[in-house]
């Protein structure tokens, strides 16, 4: 809820604020929020969205859904499909130009049904994000990333490894899952800030 105060989350909110401020200044960053169920990570993401908007970042959001775990690039579509579709035709053509053309099989409704290898799509989606920053810095917020499809997880890792090259703040909220390596790989990516939410006092 807008303006709702979060209890005992000042440190986390301060970290997010600094990450968004850096992105607004052209220095991207990544924050991973790790929490067991019921600790308020979704509420923290809502507050983060308010912070980012106040600082002039455009907020793009996605959420992992357990029943859609095997839908390739499902969460990536949540994040990028509507922003790209909302562009004027000429602007959309520019955003999907060059290396970003590899993402058309995921984002363009009129794209041909040709088979494109996953790396080409991930690299293309990275360039879609890069091209969207031409209109201003971005905050990409992903909730329940433990249920994101494997292709989107690989995209998040790809973005995280290159976050410093773009005015983008990537915030990934997840909870531990035994059969998912995203938390381990993301936490070990250089430059990623790890927030481990603890129960309230």
Short mmCIF file of C-alpha atoms in Angstrom, two decimals:
data_model
loop_
_atom_site.label_atom_id
_atom_site.label_comp_id
_atom_site.label_asym_id
_atom_site.label_seq_id
_atom_site.Cartn_x
_atom_site.Cartn_y
_atom_site.Cartn_z
CA UNK A 1 0.00 0.00 0.00
CA UNK A 2 1.31 3.42 -0.97
CA UNK A 3 2.95 5.24 1.91
CA UNK A 4 2.69 2.26 4.26
CA UNK A 5 5.47 2.19 6.85
CA UNK A 6 7.59 -0.94 7.04
CA UNK A 7 8.71 -1.97 10.49
CA UNK A 8 12.39 -2.76 11.16
CA UNK A 9 13.35 -2.54 7.49
CA UNK A 10 15.25 0.75 7.57
CA UNK A 11 18.56 -0.90 6.66
CA UNK A 12 17.05 -2.72 3.70
CA UNK A 13 15.25 0.40 2.50
CA UNK A 14 18.48 2.38 2.82
CA UNK A 15 20.33 -0.16 0.68
CA UNK A 16 17.62 -0.05 -1.98
CA UNK A 17 17.57 3.75 -1.93
CA UNK A 18 21.32 3.89 -2.56
CA UNK A 19 21.01 1.37 -5.40
CA UNK A 20 18.26 3.42 -7.06
CA UNK A 21 20.20 6.65 -6.58
CA UNK A 22 23.25 5.09 -8.22
CA UNK A 23 21.14 3.86 -11.14
CA UNK A 24 19.65 7.33 -11.55
CA UNK A 25 23.23 8.59 -11.79
CA UNK A 26 24.08 6.00 -14.43
CA UNK A 27 25.68 3.33 -12.23
CA UNK A 28 23.64 0.14 -12.25
CA UNK A 29 23.47 -2.33 -9.41
CA UNK A 30 21.85 -5.53 -8.19
CA UNK A 31 20.16 -6.32 -4.88
CA UNK A 32 19.05 -9.82 -3.95
CA UNK A 33 16.45 -10.09 -1.19
CA UNK A 34 16.47 -13.55 0.39
CA UNK A 35 13.65 -14.38 2.80
CA UNK A 36 11.58 -17.27 4.01
CA UNK A 37 7.78 -16.95 3.51
CA UNK A 38 5.94 -14.38 5.60
CA UNK A 39 8.82 -11.97 6.22
CA UNK A 40 7.45 -9.21 3.99
CA UNK A 41 9.60 -9.32 0.87
CA UNK A 42 6.63 -8.38 -1.34
CA UNK A 43 5.86 -5.39 0.88
CA UNK A 44 9.52 -4.41 0.68
CA UNK A 45 9.36 -4.58 -3.11
CA UNK A 46 6.26 -2.37 -3.09
CA UNK A 47 8.16 0.18 -1.01
CA UNK A 48 11.12 -0.16 -3.35
CA UNK A 49 8.89 0.63 -6.32
CA UNK A 50 7.80 3.84 -4.59
CA UNK A 51 11.41 4.78 -3.87
CA UNK A 52 12.49 4.17 -7.45
CA UNK A 53 9.59 6.14 -8.91
CA UNK A 54 10.33 9.08 -6.60
CA UNK A 55 13.94 9.08 -7.84
CA UNK A 56 12.83 9.18 -11.48
CA UNK A 57 13.33 5.53 -12.42
CA UNK A 58 10.80 3.70 -14.53
CA UNK A 59 9.69 0.58 -12.67
CA UNK A 60 9.26 -2.73 -14.51
CA UNK A 61 7.98 -5.68 -12.47
CA UNK A 62 7.64 -9.44 -12.80
CA UNK A 63 6.75 -12.30 -10.49
CA UNK A 64 7.51 -16.00 -10.57
CA UNK A 65 4.44 -18.26 -10.47
CA UNK A 66 4.83 -21.91 -9.56
CA UNK A 67 2.32 -23.15 -12.16
CA UNK A 68 4.18 -21.24 -14.90
CA UNK A 69 7.65 -22.45 -13.94
CA UNK A 70 8.08 -24.29 -17.25
CA UNK A 71 6.85 -21.42 -19.46
CA UNK A 72 10.09 -20.28 -21.12
CA UNK A 73 10.80 -16.56 -20.60
CA UNK A 74 7.44 -16.19 -18.86
CA UNK A 75 8.70 -13.74 -16.21
CA UNK A 76 10.82 -11.92 -18.80
CA UNK A 77 7.65 -11.36 -20.79
CA UNK A 78 5.94 -9.92 -17.71
CA UNK A 79 8.78 -7.45 -17.32
CA UNK A 80 9.30 -6.35 -20.92
CA UNK A 81 6.37 -7.31 -23.15
CA UNK A 82 4.02 -4.45 -22.22
CA UNK A 83 6.65 -1.68 -22.17
CA UNK A 84 7.77 -2.70 -25.66
CA UNK A 85 4.20 -3.09 -26.96
CA UNK A 86 3.29 0.36 -25.63
CA UNK A 87 5.95 2.09 -27.72
CA UNK A 88 5.12 3.96 -30.88
CA UNK A 89 5.92 1.83 -33.95
CA UNK A 90 9.10 3.74 -34.80
CA UNK A 91 10.34 3.65 -31.20
CA UNK A 92 9.55 -0.07 -30.97
CA UNK A 93 11.54 -0.68 -34.12
CA UNK A 94 14.52 1.14 -32.59
CA UNK A 95 14.29 -0.77 -29.30
CA UNK A 96 14.23 -4.09 -31.18
CA UNK A 97 17.01 -3.15 -33.61
CA UNK A 98 20.50 -4.57 -33.83
CA UNK A 99 21.38 -7.23 -31.28
CA UNK A 100 17.97 -6.74 -29.63
CA UNK A 101 16.40 -8.34 -32.68
CA UNK A 102 17.18 -11.70 -31.10
CA UNK A 103 14.39 -10.99 -28.57
CA UNK A 104 11.63 -10.58 -31.15
CA UNK A 105 10.68 -14.26 -30.89
CA UNK A 106 9.70 -13.53 -27.27
CA UNK A 107 8.43 -9.94 -27.39
CA UNK A 108 7.02 -9.27 -30.85
CA UNK A 109 3.56 -10.68 -31.53
CA UNK A 110 4.21 -10.63 -35.27
CA UNK A 111 7.59 -12.38 -34.99
CA UNK A 112 8.12 -15.43 -37.19
CA UNK A 113 7.98 -18.83 -35.53
CA UNK A 114 11.61 -19.62 -36.42
CA UNK A 115 13.65 -21.44 -33.81
CA UNK A 116 16.15 -19.16 -32.07
CA UNK A 117 18.76 -20.46 -29.63
CA UNK A 118 18.33 -19.40 -26.02
CA UNK A 119 21.59 -17.45 -25.80
CA UNK A 120 20.57 -15.27 -28.75
CA UNK A 121 17.25 -14.52 -27.05
CA UNK A 122 18.90 -13.70 -23.70
CA UNK A 123 21.46 -11.45 -25.39
CA UNK A 124 18.62 -9.82 -27.33
CA UNK A 125 16.59 -9.21 -24.16
CA UNK A 126 19.64 -7.63 -22.54
CA UNK A 127 19.83 -5.20 -25.43
CA UNK A 128 16.12 -4.49 -25.20
CA UNK A 129 16.73 -3.42 -21.59
CA UNK A 130 19.74 -1.37 -22.69
CA UNK A 131 17.73 0.34 -25.44
CA UNK A 132 14.83 1.10 -23.08
CA UNK A 133 17.23 3.04 -20.84
CA UNK A 134 17.51 5.56 -23.66
CA UNK A 135 14.31 7.05 -22.23
CA UNK A 136 15.68 7.05 -18.67
CA UNK A 137 16.98 4.74 -15.92
CA UNK A 138 15.10 1.58 -15.01
CA UNK A 139 14.28 -0.36 -11.86
CA UNK A 140 13.54 -4.02 -12.60
CA UNK A 141 11.85 -5.72 -9.65
CA UNK A 142 11.29 -9.48 -9.61
CA UNK A 143 9.28 -11.14 -6.85
CA UNK A 144 9.21 -14.87 -6.05
CA UNK A 145 12.16 -15.50 -8.31
CA UNK A 146 12.43 -19.03 -6.94
CA UNK A 147 9.47 -19.86 -9.23
CA UNK A 148 10.81 -18.05 -12.29
CA UNK A 149 11.28 -20.21 -15.35
CA UNK A 150 14.88 -21.36 -15.96
CA UNK A 151 15.25 -19.17 -19.08
CA UNK A 152 14.34 -16.04 -17.12
CA UNK A 153 16.68 -17.08 -14.32
CA UNK A 154 19.51 -17.22 -16.84
CA UNK A 155 18.49 -13.78 -18.13
CA UNK A 156 18.61 -12.37 -14.58
CA UNK A 157 22.11 -13.78 -14.11
CA UNK A 158 23.14 -12.33 -17.48
CA UNK A 159 21.80 -8.90 -16.49
CA UNK A 160 23.38 -9.09 -13.05
CA UNK A 161 26.82 -9.77 -14.50
CA UNK A 162 26.52 -6.66 -16.69
CA UNK A 163 24.50 -4.35 -14.42
CA UNK A 164 27.32 -1.86 -14.02
CA UNK A 165 27.19 -1.09 -17.74
CA UNK A 166 23.61 0.24 -17.63
CA UNK A 167 21.54 2.74 -15.59
CA UNK A 168 19.49 -0.16 -14.25
CA UNK A 169 18.73 -1.27 -10.69
CA UNK A 170 17.85 -4.96 -10.61
CA UNK A 171 16.13 -6.17 -7.43
CA UNK A 172 15.43 -9.89 -7.13
CA UNK A 173 13.37 -11.21 -4.21
CA UNK A 174 13.48 -14.93 -3.61
CA UNK A 175 13.30 -17.61 -0.98
CA UNK A 176 15.51 -20.67 -0.64
CA UNK A 177 14.51 -23.69 -2.71
CA UNK A 178 16.52 -26.88 -2.60
CA UNK A 179 16.42 -27.60 -6.33
CA UNK A 180 17.18 -24.06 -7.55
CA UNK A 181 20.70 -22.68 -8.02
CA UNK A 182 19.59 -19.08 -8.72
CA UNK A 183 20.23 -17.89 -5.15
CA UNK A 184 23.71 -19.42 -5.04
CA UNK A 185 24.73 -18.16 -8.46
CA UNK A 186 23.29 -14.68 -7.99
CA UNK A 187 24.82 -14.30 -4.54
CA UNK A 188 28.22 -15.22 -5.95
CA UNK A 189 28.01 -12.72 -8.82
CA UNK A 190 30.47 -9.85 -8.22
CA UNK A 191 28.82 -6.60 -7.18
CA UNK A 192 25.52 -8.12 -6.02
CA UNK A 193 24.27 -6.81 -2.65
CA UNK A 194 22.63 -9.54 -0.57
CA UNK A 195 19.80 -8.64 1.83
CA UNK A 196 18.86 -11.50 4.14
CA UNK A 197 15.55 -10.57 5.78
CA UNK A 198 15.20 -11.66 9.38
CA UNK A 199 12.00 -12.10 11.42
CA UNK A 200 10.75 -8.96 13.11
CA UNK A 201 11.61 -8.52 16.78
#
